[in-house]
mmCIF file of C-alpha atoms in Angstrom:
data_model
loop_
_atom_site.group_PDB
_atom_site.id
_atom_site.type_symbol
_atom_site.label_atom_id
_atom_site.label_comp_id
_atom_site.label_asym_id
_atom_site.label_seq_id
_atom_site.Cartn_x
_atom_site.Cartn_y
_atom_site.Cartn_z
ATOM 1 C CA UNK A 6 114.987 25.910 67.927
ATOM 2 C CA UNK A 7 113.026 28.824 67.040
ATOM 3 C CA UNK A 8 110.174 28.720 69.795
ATOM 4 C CA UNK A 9 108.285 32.058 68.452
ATOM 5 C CA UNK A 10 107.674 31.995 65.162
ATOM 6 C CA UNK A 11 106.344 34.487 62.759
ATOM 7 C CA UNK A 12 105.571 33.357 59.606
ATOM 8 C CA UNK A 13 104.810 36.074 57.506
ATOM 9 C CA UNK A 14 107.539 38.303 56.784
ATOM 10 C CA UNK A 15 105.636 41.147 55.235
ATOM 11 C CA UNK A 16 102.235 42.565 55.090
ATOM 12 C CA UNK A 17 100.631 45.273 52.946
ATOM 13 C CA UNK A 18 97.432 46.495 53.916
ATOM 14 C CA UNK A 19 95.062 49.429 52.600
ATOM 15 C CA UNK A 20 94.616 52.522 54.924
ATOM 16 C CA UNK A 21 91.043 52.084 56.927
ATOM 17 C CA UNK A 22 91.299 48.019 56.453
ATOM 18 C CA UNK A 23 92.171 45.777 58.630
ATOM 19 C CA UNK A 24 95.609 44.481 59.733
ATOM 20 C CA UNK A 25 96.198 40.862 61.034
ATOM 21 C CA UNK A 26 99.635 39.676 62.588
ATOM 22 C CA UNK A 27 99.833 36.694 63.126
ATOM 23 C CA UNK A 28 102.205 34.361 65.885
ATOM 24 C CA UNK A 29 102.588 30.900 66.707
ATOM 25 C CA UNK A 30 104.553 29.211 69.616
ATOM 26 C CA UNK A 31 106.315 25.806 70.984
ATOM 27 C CA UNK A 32 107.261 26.104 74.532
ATOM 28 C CA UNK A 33 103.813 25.247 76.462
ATOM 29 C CA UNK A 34 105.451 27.067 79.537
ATOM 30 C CA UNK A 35 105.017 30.674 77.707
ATOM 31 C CA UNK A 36 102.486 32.352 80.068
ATOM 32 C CA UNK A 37 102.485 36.269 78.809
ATOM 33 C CA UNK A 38 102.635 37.191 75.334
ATOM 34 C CA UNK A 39 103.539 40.910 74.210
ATOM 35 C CA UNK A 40 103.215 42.659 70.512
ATOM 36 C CA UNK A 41 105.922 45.354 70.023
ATOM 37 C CA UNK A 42 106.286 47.641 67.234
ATOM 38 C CA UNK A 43 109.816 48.981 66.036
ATOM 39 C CA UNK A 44 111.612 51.093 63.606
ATOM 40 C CA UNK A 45 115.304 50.147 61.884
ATOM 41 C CA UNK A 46 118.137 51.552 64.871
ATOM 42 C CA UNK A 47 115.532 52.482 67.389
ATOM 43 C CA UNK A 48 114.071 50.249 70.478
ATOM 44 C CA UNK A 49 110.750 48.261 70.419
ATOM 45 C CA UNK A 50 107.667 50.059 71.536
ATOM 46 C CA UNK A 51 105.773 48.251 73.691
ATOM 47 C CA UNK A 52 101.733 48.159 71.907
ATOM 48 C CA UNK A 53 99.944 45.237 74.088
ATOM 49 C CA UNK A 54 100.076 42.351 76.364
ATOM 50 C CA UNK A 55 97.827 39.300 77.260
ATOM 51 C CA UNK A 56 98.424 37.156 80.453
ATOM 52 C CA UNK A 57 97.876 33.273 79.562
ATOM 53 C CA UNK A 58 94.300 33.527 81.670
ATOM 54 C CA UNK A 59 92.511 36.220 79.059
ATOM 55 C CA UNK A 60 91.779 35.100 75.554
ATOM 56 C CA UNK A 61 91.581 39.075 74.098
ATOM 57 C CA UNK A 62 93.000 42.008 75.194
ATOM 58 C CA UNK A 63 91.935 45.577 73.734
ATOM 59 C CA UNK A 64 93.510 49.090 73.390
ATOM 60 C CA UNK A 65 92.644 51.499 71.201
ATOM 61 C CA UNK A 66 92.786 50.201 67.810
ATOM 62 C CA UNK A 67 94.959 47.551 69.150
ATOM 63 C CA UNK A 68 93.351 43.816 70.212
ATOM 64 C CA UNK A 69 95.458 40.896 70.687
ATOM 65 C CA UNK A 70 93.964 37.503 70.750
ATOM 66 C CA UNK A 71 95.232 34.045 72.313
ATOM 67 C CA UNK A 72 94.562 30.492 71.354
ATOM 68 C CA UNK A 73 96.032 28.487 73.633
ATOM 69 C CA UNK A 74 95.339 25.551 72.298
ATOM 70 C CA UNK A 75 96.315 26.448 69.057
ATOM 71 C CA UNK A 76 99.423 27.875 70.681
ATOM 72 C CA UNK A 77 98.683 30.840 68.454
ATOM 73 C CA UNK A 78 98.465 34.858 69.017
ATOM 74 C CA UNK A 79 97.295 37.280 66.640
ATOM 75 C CA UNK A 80 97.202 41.247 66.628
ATOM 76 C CA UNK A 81 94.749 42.998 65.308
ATOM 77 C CA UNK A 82 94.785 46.891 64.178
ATOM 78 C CA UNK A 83 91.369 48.361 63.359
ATOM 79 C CA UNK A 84 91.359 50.541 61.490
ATOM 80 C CA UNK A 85 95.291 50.532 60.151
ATOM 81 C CA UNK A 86 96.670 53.859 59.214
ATOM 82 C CA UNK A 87 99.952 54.680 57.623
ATOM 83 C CA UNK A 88 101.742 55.490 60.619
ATOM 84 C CA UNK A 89 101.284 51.805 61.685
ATOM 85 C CA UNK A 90 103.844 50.735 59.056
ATOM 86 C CA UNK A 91 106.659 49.302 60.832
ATOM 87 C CA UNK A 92 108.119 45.955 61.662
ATOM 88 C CA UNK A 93 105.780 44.040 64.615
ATOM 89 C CA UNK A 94 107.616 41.855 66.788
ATOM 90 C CA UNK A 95 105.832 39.275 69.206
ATOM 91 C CA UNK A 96 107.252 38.587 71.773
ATOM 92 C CA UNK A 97 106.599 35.616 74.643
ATOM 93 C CA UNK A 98 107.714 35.158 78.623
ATOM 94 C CA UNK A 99 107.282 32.032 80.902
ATOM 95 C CA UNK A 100 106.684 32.400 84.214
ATOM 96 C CA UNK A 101 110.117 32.628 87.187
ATOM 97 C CA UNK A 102 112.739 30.639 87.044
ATOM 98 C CA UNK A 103 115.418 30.442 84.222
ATOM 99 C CA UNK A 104 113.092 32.849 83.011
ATOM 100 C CA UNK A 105 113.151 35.428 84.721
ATOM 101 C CA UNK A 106 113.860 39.024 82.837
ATOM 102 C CA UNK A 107 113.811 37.195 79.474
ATOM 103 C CA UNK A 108 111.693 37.750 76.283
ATOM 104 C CA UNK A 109 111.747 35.250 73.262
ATOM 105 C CA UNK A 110 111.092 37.197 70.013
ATOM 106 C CA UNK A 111 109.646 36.031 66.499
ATOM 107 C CA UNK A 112 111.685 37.190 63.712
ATOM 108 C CA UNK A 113 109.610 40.339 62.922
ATOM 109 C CA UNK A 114 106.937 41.038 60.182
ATOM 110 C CA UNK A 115 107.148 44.079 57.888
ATOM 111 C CA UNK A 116 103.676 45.857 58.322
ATOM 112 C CA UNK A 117 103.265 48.399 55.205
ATOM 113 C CA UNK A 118 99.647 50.423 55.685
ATOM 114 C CA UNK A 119 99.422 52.078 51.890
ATOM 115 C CA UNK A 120 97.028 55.646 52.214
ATOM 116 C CA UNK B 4 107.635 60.027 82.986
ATOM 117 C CA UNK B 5 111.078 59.100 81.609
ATOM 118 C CA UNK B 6 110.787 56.302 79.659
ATOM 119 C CA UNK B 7 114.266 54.059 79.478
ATOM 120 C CA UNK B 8 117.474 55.940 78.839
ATOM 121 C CA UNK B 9 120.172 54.329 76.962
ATOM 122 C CA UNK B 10 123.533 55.767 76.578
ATOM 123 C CA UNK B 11 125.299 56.045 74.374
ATOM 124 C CA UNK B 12 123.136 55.814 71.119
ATOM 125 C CA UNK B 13 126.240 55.071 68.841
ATOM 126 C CA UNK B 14 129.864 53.737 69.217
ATOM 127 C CA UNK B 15 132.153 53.095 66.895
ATOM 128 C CA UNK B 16 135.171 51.067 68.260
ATOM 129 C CA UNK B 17 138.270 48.725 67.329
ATOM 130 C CA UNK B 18 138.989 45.271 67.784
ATOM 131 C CA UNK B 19 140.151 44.074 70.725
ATOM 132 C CA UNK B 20 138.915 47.430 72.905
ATOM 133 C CA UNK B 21 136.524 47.008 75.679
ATOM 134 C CA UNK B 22 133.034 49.080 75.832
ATOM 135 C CA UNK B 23 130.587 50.023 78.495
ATOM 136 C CA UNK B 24 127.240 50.887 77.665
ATOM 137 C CA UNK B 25 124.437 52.431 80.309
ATOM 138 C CA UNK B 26 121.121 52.154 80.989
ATOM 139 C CA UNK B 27 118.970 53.981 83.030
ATOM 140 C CA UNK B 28 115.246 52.556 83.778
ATOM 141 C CA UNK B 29 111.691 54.116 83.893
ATOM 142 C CA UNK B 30 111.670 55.014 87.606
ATOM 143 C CA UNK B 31 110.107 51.973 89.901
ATOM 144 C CA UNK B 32 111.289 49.530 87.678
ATOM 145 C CA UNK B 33 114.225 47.537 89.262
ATOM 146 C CA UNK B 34 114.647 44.675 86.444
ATOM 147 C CA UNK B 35 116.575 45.313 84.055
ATOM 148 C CA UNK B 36 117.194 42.957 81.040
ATOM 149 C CA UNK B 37 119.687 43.701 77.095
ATOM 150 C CA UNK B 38 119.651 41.981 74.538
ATOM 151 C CA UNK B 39 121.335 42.421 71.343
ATOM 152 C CA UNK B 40 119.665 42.603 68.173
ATOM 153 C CA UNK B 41 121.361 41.572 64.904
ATOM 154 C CA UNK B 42 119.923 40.906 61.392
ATOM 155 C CA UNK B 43 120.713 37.602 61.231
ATOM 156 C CA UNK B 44 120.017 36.234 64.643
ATOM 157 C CA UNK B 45 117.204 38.608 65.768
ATOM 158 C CA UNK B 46 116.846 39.784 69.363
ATOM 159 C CA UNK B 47 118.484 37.909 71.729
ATOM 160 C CA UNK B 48 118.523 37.710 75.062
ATOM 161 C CA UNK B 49 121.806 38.446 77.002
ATOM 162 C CA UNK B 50 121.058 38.790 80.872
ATOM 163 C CA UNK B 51 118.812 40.276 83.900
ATOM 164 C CA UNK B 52 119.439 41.885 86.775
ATOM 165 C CA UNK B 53 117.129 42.502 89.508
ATOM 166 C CA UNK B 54 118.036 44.401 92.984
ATOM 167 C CA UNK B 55 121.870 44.195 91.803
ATOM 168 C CA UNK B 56 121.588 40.351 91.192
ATOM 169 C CA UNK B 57 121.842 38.813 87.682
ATOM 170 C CA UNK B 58 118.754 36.301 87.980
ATOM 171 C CA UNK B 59 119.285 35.190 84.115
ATOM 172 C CA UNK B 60 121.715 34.958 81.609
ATOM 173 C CA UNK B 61 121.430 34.108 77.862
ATOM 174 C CA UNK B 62 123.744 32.000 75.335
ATOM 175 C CA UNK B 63 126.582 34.541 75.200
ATOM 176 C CA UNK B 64 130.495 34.603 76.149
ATOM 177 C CA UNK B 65 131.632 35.460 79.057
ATOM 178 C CA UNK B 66 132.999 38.766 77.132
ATOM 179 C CA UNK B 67 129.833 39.732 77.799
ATOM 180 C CA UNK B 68 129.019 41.237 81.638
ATOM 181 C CA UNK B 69 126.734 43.218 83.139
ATOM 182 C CA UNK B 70 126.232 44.677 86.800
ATOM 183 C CA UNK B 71 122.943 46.607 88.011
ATOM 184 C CA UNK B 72 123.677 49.913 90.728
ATOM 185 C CA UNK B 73 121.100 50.102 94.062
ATOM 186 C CA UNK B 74 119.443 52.855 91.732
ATOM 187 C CA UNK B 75 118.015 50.271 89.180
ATOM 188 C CA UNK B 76 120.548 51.177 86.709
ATOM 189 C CA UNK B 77 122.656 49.004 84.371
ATOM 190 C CA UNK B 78 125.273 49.089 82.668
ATOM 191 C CA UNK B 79 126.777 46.249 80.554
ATOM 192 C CA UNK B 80 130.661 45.350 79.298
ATOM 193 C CA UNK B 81 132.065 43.734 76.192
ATOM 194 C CA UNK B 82 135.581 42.898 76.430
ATOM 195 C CA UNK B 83 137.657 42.122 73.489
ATOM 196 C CA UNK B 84 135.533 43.140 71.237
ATOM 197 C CA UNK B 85 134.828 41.291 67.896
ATOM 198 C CA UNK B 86 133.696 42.419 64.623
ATOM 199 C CA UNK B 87 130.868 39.701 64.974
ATOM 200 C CA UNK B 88 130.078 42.269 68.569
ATOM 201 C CA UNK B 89 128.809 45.209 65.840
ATOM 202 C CA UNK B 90 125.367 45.325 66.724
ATOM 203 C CA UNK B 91 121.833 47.190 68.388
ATOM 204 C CA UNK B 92 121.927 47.036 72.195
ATOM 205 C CA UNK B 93 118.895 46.740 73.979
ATOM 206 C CA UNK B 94 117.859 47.343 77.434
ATOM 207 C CA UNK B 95 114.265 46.950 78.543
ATOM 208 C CA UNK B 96 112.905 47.527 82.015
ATOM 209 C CA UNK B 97 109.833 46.167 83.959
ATOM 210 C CA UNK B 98 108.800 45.992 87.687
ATOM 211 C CA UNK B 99 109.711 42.805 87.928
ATOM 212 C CA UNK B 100 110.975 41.058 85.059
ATOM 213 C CA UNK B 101 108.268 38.101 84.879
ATOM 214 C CA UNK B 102 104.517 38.510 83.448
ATOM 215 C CA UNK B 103 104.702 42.270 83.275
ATOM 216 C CA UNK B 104 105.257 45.110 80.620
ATOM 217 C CA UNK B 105 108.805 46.003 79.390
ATOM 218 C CA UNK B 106 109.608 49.121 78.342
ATOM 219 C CA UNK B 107 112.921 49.164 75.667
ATOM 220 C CA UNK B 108 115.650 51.754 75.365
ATOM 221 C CA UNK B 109 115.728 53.605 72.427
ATOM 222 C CA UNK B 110 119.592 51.296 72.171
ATOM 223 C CA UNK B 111 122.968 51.713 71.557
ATOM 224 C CA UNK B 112 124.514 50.883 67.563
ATOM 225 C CA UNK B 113 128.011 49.640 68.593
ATOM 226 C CA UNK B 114 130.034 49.294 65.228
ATOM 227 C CA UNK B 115 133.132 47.559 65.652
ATOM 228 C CA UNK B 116 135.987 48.199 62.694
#
């Protein structure tokens, strides 16, 4: 039961355009969503956050968006540049509990920024 | 500031052996959570420990144990290994484990022949 889901595996973008990754989740009790980006054999770097009670979070050229209805995040990188291409994880945390300490990834999606 | 420290960043051993693996957290933090990332299966979660007290454990053997020192840091144990064990180790640390930023290692590729 895959509660985080990404569903696109890949995206290609143009340098200067926008980039849109996009995340959907199950388990209503997810109450802090994060957006990582990683390289093959190295750790995630943490990029951005959003607490359940915001609907948009900005840094930078990062913004991350929540639909909580929709049970649906998205990041957005404006503008994308070619050092953005990496593999973007989201990732999604409920609040105490059996929960405590634990992140639920999506699968990953392969972010290629051409020049 | 020092981010998360993993140690070591690759290990190669045999079947059957045992391996530790360390991890030192961004200072402050005093959760620490791994996980182990694989290609088919993703990142998973294997277990927190906060103030030397595992407060979370994920779908794994007991093979797999951890234990947290009064200085934040972590290390975790596989016993008997398996080839299936060959895999990216992840620690991550935060304040407090729950509705806060976690900052990942930079992990540890265990290869096991």
């Amino acid at each position: 039961d895959q509660q985080v889901k990404q569903n696109s595996p890949s995206l290609s973008v143009q340098e200067g355009r926008i980039s849109i990754l996009n995340c959907d989740y199950t388990n209503s009790m997810f109450d802090y969503f994060l957006w990582y980006k990683k390289y093959p054999a190295e750790g995630p770097t943490f990029l951005i956050s959003i607490s359940s009670i915001k609907d948009k979070n900005e840094d930078g050229r990062f913004t991350v968006f929540l639909n909580k209805s929709a049970k649906h995040l998205s990041l957005h990188i404006v503008p994308s540049q070619p050092g953005d291409s990496a593999v973007y994880f989201c990732a999604a945390s409920a609040a105490g509990g059996t929960s405590y300490g634990k992140l639920t990834f999506g699968q990953g999606t392969i972010l290629t920024v051409h020049p | 500031k020092a981010g998360v420290t993993q140690t070591p960043r690759y290990l190669i051993k045999t079947r059957g052996q045992q391996v530790t693996l360390s991890c030192s957290p961004i200072s402050g933090h005093r959760s620490v959570s791994w996980y182990q990332q694989t290609p088919g299966q993703g990142l998973q979660f294997l277990f927190e420990y906060f103030s030397e007290t595992q407060r979370n454990k994920g779908n794994f053997p007991g093979r797999f144990s951890g234990r947290q020192f009064s200085n934040s840091r972590s290390e975790m144990n596989v016993s008997t290994l398996e080839l299936g064990d060959s895999a990216l180790y992840l620690c991550a640390s935060s304040y407090v484990g729950v509705g806060t930023e976690a900052f990942f290692g930079q992990g540890t590729r265990l290869t096991v022949v």
